[in-house]
PDB file of C-alpha atoms and ligand atoms in Angstrom:
ATOM      1  CA  MET A  54       5.326  16.261 -10.317  1.00  0.00           C
ATOM      2  CA  ASN A  55       6.756  13.542 -12.506  1.00  0.00           C
ATOM      3  CA  ARG A  56       4.525  12.344 -14.985  1.00  0.00           C
ATOM      4  CA  HIS A  57       7.070  10.009 -16.450  1.00  0.00           C
ATOM      5  CA  TYR A  58       6.677   7.683 -13.352  1.00  0.00           C
ATOM      6  CA  ARG A  59       3.264   8.566 -11.899  1.00  0.00           C
ATOM      7  CA  LYS A  60       0.058  10.280 -12.500  1.00  0.00           C
ATOM      8  CA  THR A  61      -0.609  13.872 -11.822  1.00  0.00           C
ATOM      9  CA  ILE A  62      -3.895  14.073  -9.828  1.00  0.00           C
ATOM     10  CA  ILE A  63      -5.989  17.049  -8.937  1.00  0.00           C
ATOM     11  CA  ALA A  64      -8.600  16.131  -6.465  1.00  0.00           C
ATOM     12  CA  GLY A  65     -11.383  18.207  -4.889  1.00  0.00           C
ATOM     13  CA  ASN A  66     -12.668  17.445  -1.648  1.00  0.00           C
ATOM     14  CA  TRP A  67     -15.995  19.247  -1.248  1.00  0.00           C
ATOM     15  CA  LYS A  68     -16.612  18.109   2.309  1.00  0.00           C
ATOM     16  CA  MET A  69     -20.200  18.705   3.555  1.00  0.00           C
ATOM     17  CA  ASN A  70     -20.873  21.376   0.912  1.00  0.00           C
ATOM     18  CA  LYS A  71     -23.148  21.736  -2.142  1.00  0.00           C
ATOM     19  CA  THR A  72     -26.680  20.386  -2.631  1.00  0.00           C
ATOM     20  CA  ALA A  73     -27.396  18.390  -5.697  1.00  0.00           C
ATOM     21  CA  SER A  74     -28.896  21.424  -7.394  1.00  0.00           C
ATOM     22  CA  GLU A  75     -25.562  23.431  -6.557  1.00  0.00           C
ATOM     23  CA  THR A  76     -23.549  20.421  -7.871  1.00  0.00           C
ATOM     24  CA  VAL A  77     -25.378  20.695 -11.216  1.00  0.00           C
ATOM     25  CA  ALA A  78     -24.669  24.289 -11.430  1.00  0.00           C
ATOM     26  CA  PHE A  79     -21.090  23.793 -10.428  1.00  0.00           C
ATOM     27  CA  ALA A  80     -20.711  21.254 -13.250  1.00  0.00           C
ATOM     28  CA  ALA A  81     -22.200  23.491 -15.836  1.00  0.00           C
ATOM     29  CA  GLU A  82     -19.714  26.187 -14.928  1.00  0.00           C
ATOM     30  CA  LEU A  83     -16.684  23.903 -14.763  1.00  0.00           C
ATOM     31  CA  ARG A  84     -17.401  22.379 -18.184  1.00  0.00           C
ATOM     32  CA  LYS A  85     -16.862  25.739 -19.726  1.00  0.00           C
ATOM     33  CA  LEU A  86     -13.377  26.003 -18.045  1.00  0.00           C
ATOM     34  CA  LEU A  87     -11.936  22.550 -18.240  1.00  0.00           C
ATOM     35  CA  PRO A  88      -8.455  22.945 -19.848  1.00  0.00           C
ATOM     36  CA  GLU A  89      -8.156  21.074 -23.054  1.00  0.00           C
ATOM     37  CA  GLY A  90      -5.668  18.325 -23.778  1.00  0.00           C
ATOM     38  CA  LEU A  91      -4.871  17.946 -19.978  1.00  0.00           C
ATOM     39  CA  LYS A  92      -3.161  14.606 -19.022  1.00  0.00           C
ATOM     40  CA  SER A  93      -3.749  15.154 -15.244  1.00  0.00           C
ATOM     41  CA  GLU A  94      -6.467  12.899 -13.554  1.00  0.00           C
ATOM     42  CA  ILE A  95      -9.342  14.998 -12.360  1.00  0.00           C
ATOM     43  CA  VAL A  96     -11.327  13.916  -9.373  1.00  0.00           C
ATOM     44  CA  LEU A  97     -14.061  15.487  -7.388  1.00  0.00           C
ATOM     45  CA  CYS A  98     -14.744  13.804  -3.948  1.00  0.00           C
ATOM     46  CA  MET A  99     -18.176  14.832  -2.654  1.00  0.00           C
ATOM     47  CA  PRO A 100     -21.043  13.734  -0.489  1.00  0.00           C
ATOM     48  CA  ALA A 101     -22.159  10.286  -1.636  1.00  0.00           C
ATOM     49  CA  LEU A 102     -25.763  11.415  -1.983  1.00  0.00           C
ATOM     50  CA  ASN A 103     -24.875  13.641  -4.962  1.00  0.00           C
ATOM     51  CA  VAL A 104     -22.643  11.141  -6.705  1.00  0.00           C
ATOM     52  CA  THR A 105     -25.373  10.084  -9.364  1.00  0.00           C
ATOM     53  CA  THR A 106     -26.270  13.588 -10.092  1.00  0.00           C
ATOM     54  CA  ALA A 107     -22.795  14.842 -10.445  1.00  0.00           C
ATOM     55  CA  GLN A 108     -21.927  11.694 -12.818  1.00  0.00           C
ATOM     56  CA  LYS A 109     -24.779  12.786 -15.103  1.00  0.00           C
ATOM     57  CA  ALA A 110     -23.634  16.489 -14.795  1.00  0.00           C
ATOM     58  CA  PHE A 111     -20.209  15.668 -15.724  1.00  0.00           C
ATOM     59  CA  LYS A 112     -20.981  13.069 -18.431  1.00  0.00           C
ATOM     60  CA  GLY A 113     -18.493  13.129 -21.433  1.00  0.00           C
ATOM     61  CA  THR A 114     -15.933  15.030 -19.556  1.00  0.00           C
ATOM     62  CA  LYS A 115     -12.745  13.627 -17.721  1.00  0.00           C
ATOM     63  CA  VAL A 116     -14.088  14.524 -14.267  1.00  0.00           C
ATOM     64  CA  ASN A 117     -14.152  11.470 -11.980  1.00  0.00           C
ATOM     65  CA  VAL A 118     -16.620  11.716  -9.229  1.00  0.00           C
ATOM     66  CA  GLY A 119     -15.341  10.363  -5.886  1.00  0.00           C
ATOM     67  CA  VAL A 120     -16.614  10.295  -2.342  1.00  0.00           C
ATOM     68  CA  GLU A 121     -15.122  11.178   1.063  1.00  0.00           C
ATOM     69  CA  THR A 122     -15.415   8.229   3.145  1.00  0.00           C
ATOM     70  CA  MET A 123     -16.764   4.696   3.468  1.00  0.00           C
ATOM     71  CA  HIS A 124     -16.972   1.705   5.820  1.00  0.00           C
ATOM     72  CA  TYR A 125     -14.700  -1.124   5.789  1.00  0.00           C
ATOM     73  CA  GLN A 126     -17.224  -3.929   5.959  1.00  0.00           C
ATOM     74  CA  ALA A 127     -18.908  -5.420   2.912  1.00  0.00           C
ATOM     75  CA  LYS A 128     -22.407  -5.014   4.334  1.00  0.00           C
ATOM     76  CA  GLY A 129     -24.481  -5.232   7.356  1.00  0.00           C
ATOM     77  CA  ALA A 130     -25.841  -3.401  10.546  1.00  0.00           C
ATOM     78  CA  PHE A 131     -24.132  -0.188  10.249  1.00  0.00           C
ATOM     79  CA  THR A 132     -26.665   2.485  10.234  1.00  0.00           C
ATOM     80  CA  GLY A 133     -25.763   5.493   8.037  1.00  0.00           C
ATOM     81  CA  GLU A 134     -22.704   3.834   6.445  1.00  0.00           C
ATOM     82  CA  LEU A 135     -21.453   3.208   2.858  1.00  0.00           C
ATOM     83  CA  ALA A 136     -20.189  -0.141   1.639  1.00  0.00           C
ATOM     84  CA  PRO A 137     -17.498  -0.228  -0.790  1.00  0.00           C
ATOM     85  CA  ALA A 138     -19.635  -2.176  -3.156  1.00  0.00           C
ATOM     86  CA  MET A 139     -22.182   0.475  -3.187  1.00  0.00           C
ATOM     87  CA  LEU A 140     -19.466   2.816  -4.568  1.00  0.00           C
ATOM     88  CA  THR A 141     -18.155   0.507  -7.311  1.00  0.00           C
ATOM     89  CA  ASP A 142     -21.679  -0.327  -8.304  1.00  0.00           C
ATOM     90  CA  LEU A 143     -22.262   3.320  -9.181  1.00  0.00           C
ATOM     91  CA  GLY A 144     -18.862   3.445 -10.991  1.00  0.00           C
ATOM     92  CA  VAL A 145     -17.021   5.383  -8.295  1.00  0.00           C
ATOM     93  CA  LYS A 146     -13.281   4.927  -8.463  1.00  0.00           C
ATOM     94  CA  TYR A 147     -11.844   7.115  -5.926  1.00  0.00           C
ATOM     95  CA  VAL A 148     -12.526   7.317  -2.177  1.00  0.00           C
ATOM     96  CA  ILE A 149     -10.894   9.562   0.408  1.00  0.00           C
ATOM     97  CA  ILE A 150      -9.667   7.594   3.554  1.00  0.00           C
ATOM     98  CA  GLY A 151      -8.395   8.919   6.926  1.00  0.00           C
ATOM     99  CA  HIS A 152      -9.099  12.700   6.292  1.00  0.00           C
ATOM    100  CA  SER A 153      -8.097  14.481   9.475  1.00  0.00           C
ATOM    101  CA  GLU A 154     -11.684  15.744   9.974  1.00  0.00           C
ATOM    102  CA  ARG A 155     -12.809  11.995   9.948  1.00  0.00           C
ATOM    103  CA  ARG A 156      -9.949  11.274  12.375  1.00  0.00           C
ATOM    104  CA  GLN A 157     -10.924  14.138  14.715  1.00  0.00           C
ATOM    105  CA  TYR A 158     -14.629  14.004  14.629  1.00  0.00           C
ATOM    106  CA  TYR A 159     -15.477  10.490  13.762  1.00  0.00           C
ATOM    107  CA  ASN A 160     -13.062   8.313  15.601  1.00  0.00           C
ATOM    108  CA  GLU A 161     -11.173   7.185  12.429  1.00  0.00           C
ATOM    109  CA  THR A 162      -7.842   5.547  13.702  1.00  0.00           C
ATOM    110  CA  ASP A 163      -4.758   4.268  12.073  1.00  0.00           C
ATOM    111  CA  GLN A 164      -6.321   0.759  12.378  1.00  0.00           C
ATOM    112  CA  SER A 165      -9.710   1.655  10.699  1.00  0.00           C
ATOM    113  CA  VAL A 166      -7.809   3.540   8.074  1.00  0.00           C
ATOM    114  CA  ASN A 167      -5.803   0.329   7.456  1.00  0.00           C
ATOM    115  CA  ARG A 168      -8.884  -1.825   7.275  1.00  0.00           C
ATOM    116  CA  LYS A 169     -10.565   0.790   4.718  1.00  0.00           C
ATOM    117  CA  VAL A 170      -7.440   0.760   2.635  1.00  0.00           C
ATOM    118  CA  ARG A 171      -7.692  -3.025   2.436  1.00  0.00           C
ATOM    119  CA  ALA A 172     -11.472  -2.911   1.592  1.00  0.00           C
ATOM    120  CA  ALA A 173     -10.900  -0.232  -1.002  1.00  0.00           C
ATOM    121  CA  LEU A 174      -8.069  -2.325  -2.681  1.00  0.00           C
ATOM    122  CA  ASP A 175     -10.161  -5.613  -2.510  1.00  0.00           C
ATOM    123  CA  THR A 176     -13.193  -3.831  -4.114  1.00  0.00           C
ATOM    124  CA  GLY A 177     -11.268  -2.225  -6.870  1.00  0.00           C
ATOM    125  CA  LEU A 178     -11.337   1.277  -5.479  1.00  0.00           C
ATOM    126  CA  ILE A 179      -8.484   3.738  -5.307  1.00  0.00           C
ATOM    127  CA  PRO A 180      -8.074   4.899  -1.775  1.00  0.00           C
ATOM    128  CA  ILE A 181      -6.811   8.587  -1.336  1.00  0.00           C
ATOM    129  CA  VAL A 182      -5.156   8.056   2.030  1.00  0.00           C
ATOM    130  CA  CYS A 183      -4.754  11.189   4.047  1.00  0.00           C
ATOM    131  CA  VAL A 184      -1.878  11.771   6.437  1.00  0.00           C
ATOM    132  CA  GLY A 185      -0.514  14.757   8.310  1.00  0.00           C
ATOM    133  CA  GLU A 186       0.716  16.438  11.399  1.00  0.00           C
ATOM    134  CA  SER A 187      -0.830  18.983  13.841  1.00  0.00           C
ATOM    135  CA  LEU A 188       0.841  22.059  14.584  1.00  0.00           C
ATOM    136  CA  ALA A 189       1.860  20.956  18.036  1.00  0.00           C
ATOM    137  CA  GLN A 190       3.212  17.912  16.514  1.00  0.00           C
ATOM    138  CA  ARG A 191       5.383  19.896  13.886  1.00  0.00           C
ATOM    139  CA  GLU A 192       6.598  22.220  16.830  1.00  0.00           C
ATOM    140  CA  MET A 193       7.588  19.013  18.772  1.00  0.00           C
ATOM    141  CA  GLY A 194       9.653  18.023  15.884  1.00  0.00           C
ATOM    142  CA  VAL A 195       8.074  14.599  15.440  1.00  0.00           C
ATOM    143  CA  THR A 196       6.459  15.129  11.978  1.00  0.00           C
ATOM    144  CA  SER A 197       8.541  12.578  10.116  1.00  0.00           C
ATOM    145  CA  GLU A 198       8.034  10.127  12.681  1.00  0.00           C
ATOM    146  CA  LEU A 199       4.286  10.686  12.741  1.00  0.00           C
ATOM    147  CA  LEU A 200       3.994  10.464   9.079  1.00  0.00           C
ATOM    148  CA  ALA A 201       6.072   7.171   9.091  1.00  0.00           C
ATOM    149  CA  TYR A 202       3.660   5.679  11.482  1.00  0.00           C
ATOM    150  CA  GLN A 203       0.602   6.679   9.707  1.00  0.00           C
ATOM    151  CA  VAL A 204       1.816   5.757   6.328  1.00  0.00           C
ATOM    152  CA  MET A 205       3.167   2.389   7.442  1.00  0.00           C
ATOM    153  CA  SER A 206      -0.082   1.698   9.517  1.00  0.00           C
ATOM    154  CA  ALA A 207      -2.259   2.651   6.669  1.00  0.00           C
ATOM    155  CA  LEU A 208      -0.326   0.316   4.251  1.00  0.00           C
ATOM    156  CA  SER A 209       0.006  -2.645   6.585  1.00  0.00           C
ATOM    157  CA  GLY A 210      -0.800  -5.886   4.549  1.00  0.00           C
ATOM    158  CA  VAL A 211      -0.504  -3.837   1.266  1.00  0.00           C
ATOM    159  CA  SER A 212       1.715  -5.512  -1.514  1.00  0.00           C
ATOM    160  CA  ALA A 213       4.059  -3.683  -3.886  1.00  0.00           C
ATOM    161  CA  ARG A 214       1.648  -4.600  -6.622  1.00  0.00           C
ATOM    162  CA  GLU A 215      -1.323  -3.094  -4.587  1.00  0.00           C
ATOM    163  CA  LEU A 216       0.581   0.083  -3.915  1.00  0.00           C
ATOM    164  CA  ARG A 217       0.252   1.078  -7.472  1.00  0.00           C
ATOM    165  CA  ARG A 218      -3.453   1.564  -6.785  1.00  0.00           C
ATOM    166  CA  VAL A 219      -2.974   3.737  -3.742  1.00  0.00           C
ATOM    167  CA  VAL A 220      -2.681   7.597  -3.617  1.00  0.00           C
ATOM    168  CA  ILE A 221      -1.260   9.376  -0.612  1.00  0.00           C
ATOM    169  CA  ALA A 222      -2.321  12.920   0.435  1.00  0.00           C
ATOM    170  CA  TYR A 223       0.016  14.666   2.775  1.00  0.00           C
ATOM    171  CA  GLU A 224      -2.035  17.174   4.541  1.00  0.00           C
ATOM    172  CA  PRO A 225      -0.722  19.059   7.568  1.00  0.00           C
ATOM    173  CA  ILE A 226      -3.709  19.626   9.782  1.00  0.00           C
ATOM    174  CA  TRP A 227      -2.547  23.287  10.493  1.00  0.00           C
ATOM    175  CA  ALA A 228      -2.893  24.071   6.885  1.00  0.00           C
ATOM    176  CA  ILE A 229      -6.327  22.713   6.209  1.00  0.00           C
ATOM    177  CA  GLY A 230      -9.034  25.243   5.812  1.00  0.00           C
ATOM    178  CA  THR A 231      -6.823  27.992   7.683  1.00  0.00           C
ATOM    179  CA  GLY A 232      -5.286  29.785   4.545  1.00  0.00           C
ATOM    180  CA  LYS A 233      -1.881  28.855   5.908  1.00  0.00           C
ATOM    181  CA  THR A 234      -0.401  26.838   3.161  1.00  0.00           C
ATOM    182  CA  ALA A 235       2.764  24.872   3.924  1.00  0.00           C
ATOM    183  CA  THR A 236       5.801  26.479   2.015  1.00  0.00           C
ATOM    184  CA  SER A 237       6.661  24.430  -1.047  1.00  0.00           C
ATOM    185  CA  GLU A 238       9.854  23.410   0.636  1.00  0.00           C
ATOM    186  CA  GLN A 239       7.954  22.018   3.778  1.00  0.00           C
ATOM    187  CA  ALA A 240       5.347  20.162   1.599  1.00  0.00           C
ATOM    188  CA  GLN A 241       8.214  18.634  -0.698  1.00  0.00           C
ATOM    189  CA  GLU A 242      10.127  17.620   2.336  1.00  0.00           C
ATOM    190  CA  ALA A 243       7.265  15.824   3.723  1.00  0.00           C
ATOM    191  CA  CYS A 244       6.375  14.318   0.376  1.00  0.00           C
ATOM    192  CA  GLU A 245       9.935  13.295  -0.371  1.00  0.00           C
ATOM    193  CA  GLY A 246      10.145  11.713   3.213  1.00  0.00           C
ATOM    194  CA  ILE A 247       6.904   9.769   2.423  1.00  0.00           C
ATOM    195  CA  ARG A 248       8.417   8.431  -0.883  1.00  0.00           C
ATOM    196  CA  ALA A 249      11.673   7.591   0.883  1.00  0.00           C
ATOM    197  CA  LEU A 250       9.709   5.507   3.418  1.00  0.00           C
ATOM    198  CA  LEU A 251       7.887   3.631   0.612  1.00  0.00           C
ATOM    199  CA  ARG A 252      11.288   2.948  -0.964  1.00  0.00           C
ATOM    200  CA  LYS A 253      12.377   1.353   2.090  1.00  0.00           C
ATOM    201  CA  LYS A 254       9.402  -0.845   2.653  1.00  0.00           C
ATOM    202  CA  TYR A 255       8.824  -1.780  -0.969  1.00  0.00           C
ATOM    203  CA  ASP A 256      11.535  -0.848  -3.671  1.00  0.00           C
ATOM    204  CA  ALA A 257      12.485   2.071  -5.657  1.00  0.00           C
ATOM    205  CA  ARG A 258      10.260   1.137  -8.498  1.00  0.00           C
ATOM    206  CA  ALA A 259       7.016   0.911  -6.434  1.00  0.00           C
ATOM    207  CA  ALA A 260       7.811   4.052  -4.551  1.00  0.00           C
ATOM    208  CA  ARG A 261       8.346   6.104  -7.747  1.00  0.00           C
ATOM    209  CA  ALA A 262       5.197   4.959  -9.074  1.00  0.00           C
ATOM    210  CA  VAL A 263       2.875   6.406  -6.140  1.00  0.00           C
ATOM    211  CA  SER A 264       1.149   9.756  -6.723  1.00  0.00           C
ATOM    212  CA  ILE A 265       1.573  11.781  -3.517  1.00  0.00           C
ATOM    213  CA  LEU A 266      -0.690  14.643  -3.294  1.00  0.00           C
ATOM    214  CA  TYR A 267      -0.353  17.912  -1.019  1.00  0.00           C
ATOM    215  CA  GLY A 268      -3.497  19.300   0.573  1.00  0.00           C
ATOM    216  CA  GLY A 269      -3.954  22.365   2.888  1.00  0.00           C
ATOM    217  CA  SER A 270      -5.142  25.830   1.676  1.00  0.00           C
ATOM    218  CA  MET A 271      -3.891  24.920  -1.869  1.00  0.00           C
ATOM    219  CA  ASN A 272      -5.493  27.572  -4.242  1.00  0.00           C
ATOM    220  CA  ALA A 273      -5.343  29.110  -7.540  1.00  0.00           C
ATOM    221  CA  LYS A 274      -2.475  31.213  -6.534  1.00  0.00           C
ATOM    222  CA  ASN A 275      -0.139  28.951  -4.862  1.00  0.00           C
ATOM    223  CA  ALA A 276      -0.708  25.595  -6.803  1.00  0.00           C
ATOM    224  CA  ALA A 277       1.831  26.149  -9.529  1.00  0.00           C
ATOM    225  CA  GLU A 278       4.676  26.500  -7.073  1.00  0.00           C
ATOM    226  CA  LEU A 279       3.465  23.563  -4.981  1.00  0.00           C
ATOM    227  CA  LEU A 280       3.101  21.369  -8.083  1.00  0.00           C
ATOM    228  CA  ALA A 281       6.372  22.217  -9.355  1.00  0.00           C
ATOM    229  CA  MET A 282       8.171  20.350  -6.606  1.00  0.00           C
ATOM    230  CA  PRO A 283       9.401  16.885  -7.743  1.00  0.00           C
ATOM    231  CA  ASP A 284       7.657  14.708  -5.156  1.00  0.00           C
ATOM    232  CA  ILE A 285       4.329  16.568  -5.204  1.00  0.00           C
ATOM    233  CA  ASP A 286       2.100  14.797  -7.709  1.00  0.00           C
ATOM    234  CA  GLY A 287      -1.101  16.834  -7.420  1.00  0.00           C
ATOM    235  CA  GLY A 288      -3.363  18.373  -4.798  1.00  0.00           C
ATOM    236  CA  LEU A 289      -6.311  17.512  -2.599  1.00  0.00           C
ATOM    237  CA  ILE A 290      -8.227  20.612  -2.568  1.00  0.00           C
ATOM    238  CA  GLY A 291     -10.970  21.649  -0.222  1.00  0.00           C
ATOM    239  CA  GLY A 292     -12.128  25.418  -0.286  1.00  0.00           C
ATOM    240  CA  ALA A 293     -10.691  26.285  -3.649  1.00  0.00           C
ATOM    241  CA  SER A 294     -12.378  23.196  -5.255  1.00  0.00           C
ATOM    242  CA  LEU A 295     -15.870  24.666  -4.518  1.00  0.00           C
ATOM    243  CA  ILE A 296     -15.236  27.547  -6.974  1.00  0.00           C
ATOM    244  CA  PRO A 297     -15.332  26.509 -10.756  1.00  0.00           C
ATOM    245  CA  ALA A 298     -12.718  29.171 -11.792  1.00  0.00           C
ATOM    246  CA  ASP A 299     -10.346  28.487  -8.939  1.00  0.00           C
ATOM    247  CA  PHE A 300     -10.464  24.607  -9.462  1.00  0.00           C
ATOM    248  CA  ALA A 301      -9.816  25.113 -13.363  1.00  0.00           C
ATOM    249  CA  THR A 302      -6.899  27.396 -12.618  1.00  0.00           C
ATOM    250  CA  ILE A 303      -5.324  24.718 -10.376  1.00  0.00           C
ATOM    251  CA  LEU A 304      -6.109  22.066 -13.175  1.00  0.00           C
ATOM    252  CA  GLU A 305      -4.121  24.369 -15.719  1.00  0.00           C
ATOM    253  CA  ALA A 306      -1.276  24.550 -13.121  1.00  0.00           C
ATOM    254  CA  SER A 307      -0.951  20.916 -13.259  1.00  0.00           C
ATOM    255  CA  ARG A 308      -0.124  20.790 -16.912  1.00  0.00           C
ATOM    256  CA  GLN A 309       3.210  19.324 -17.674  1.00  0.00           C
ATOM    257  CA  GLU A 310       5.146  19.582 -20.895  1.00  0.00           C
ATOM    258  CA  ALA A 311       5.748  16.363 -22.655  1.00  0.00           C
TER     259      ALA A 311
HETATM  260  P1  LIG B 433      -8.496  23.209   2.208  1.00  0.00           P
HETATM  261  O1  LIG B 433      -8.925  21.661   2.525  1.00  0.00           O
HETATM  262  O2  LIG B 433      -7.910  23.212   0.846  1.00  0.00           O
HETATM  263  O3  LIG B 433      -9.678  23.988   2.322  1.00  0.00           O
HETATM  264  O4  LIG B 433      -7.399  23.574   3.226  1.00  0.00           O
HETATM  265  C1  LIG B 433      -8.006  20.671   2.180  1.00  0.00           C
HETATM  266  C2  LIG B 433      -8.625  19.232   2.634  1.00  0.00           C
HETATM  267  O5  LIG B 433      -9.171  19.192   3.906  1.00  0.00           O
HETATM  268  O6  LIG B 433      -8.580  18.200   2.038  1.00  0.00           O
END
């Protein structure tokens, strides 16, 4: 983390978990545990259906309620989809784009990720863009090339000025939901590599202002070590974000001395 240059962001990804009632119960619990005076940005991305309920339940706290995907079109005949303006109209600020589960099960491609990033920026949303390699790709030794391709495609047509409103999440697929966390060195190496890429595509100033998160079995126990790495500016947390006490511990681990 380096909050002199960029924001520390702790974001939950609830995936397809929690009903509206469970969301209210979670909020009541987390409210009691939210660390005081924390400068980190707190985000909980959840099923869009429960956004309004969650916003009410978290009213008066620093918790931002975000969503897990959206369409890139402004409106139209796309049954079941969410338009960007539907999100901003509700006061939503953060949207996860290109999560590996969306890439794997819902045909999300590098092209659609790029269109969604563009749509998010054009609508005033902050995209949390997910990139990451599979175990096979890591073992073949192509991780950095793959990350470069995913990041460059996602940011095609994005200016240095717009880059300030983009968050990148490095999520190795083999670490998601498996309990197998990347070592802090592996995670740092990937995040540092992504920042170096941004330096090359944009410039040093633009690159150092981007928050790069790590995701993949981050939990209450390993968060502090991961967050201590210089290029890891926060976490995108699945399983552990469903448990108020664990999420609160991760929030506390993101505290930085002035
Ligand atoms: P996990 O999920 O923390 O449960 O591994 C992370 C994610 O998919 O964003």
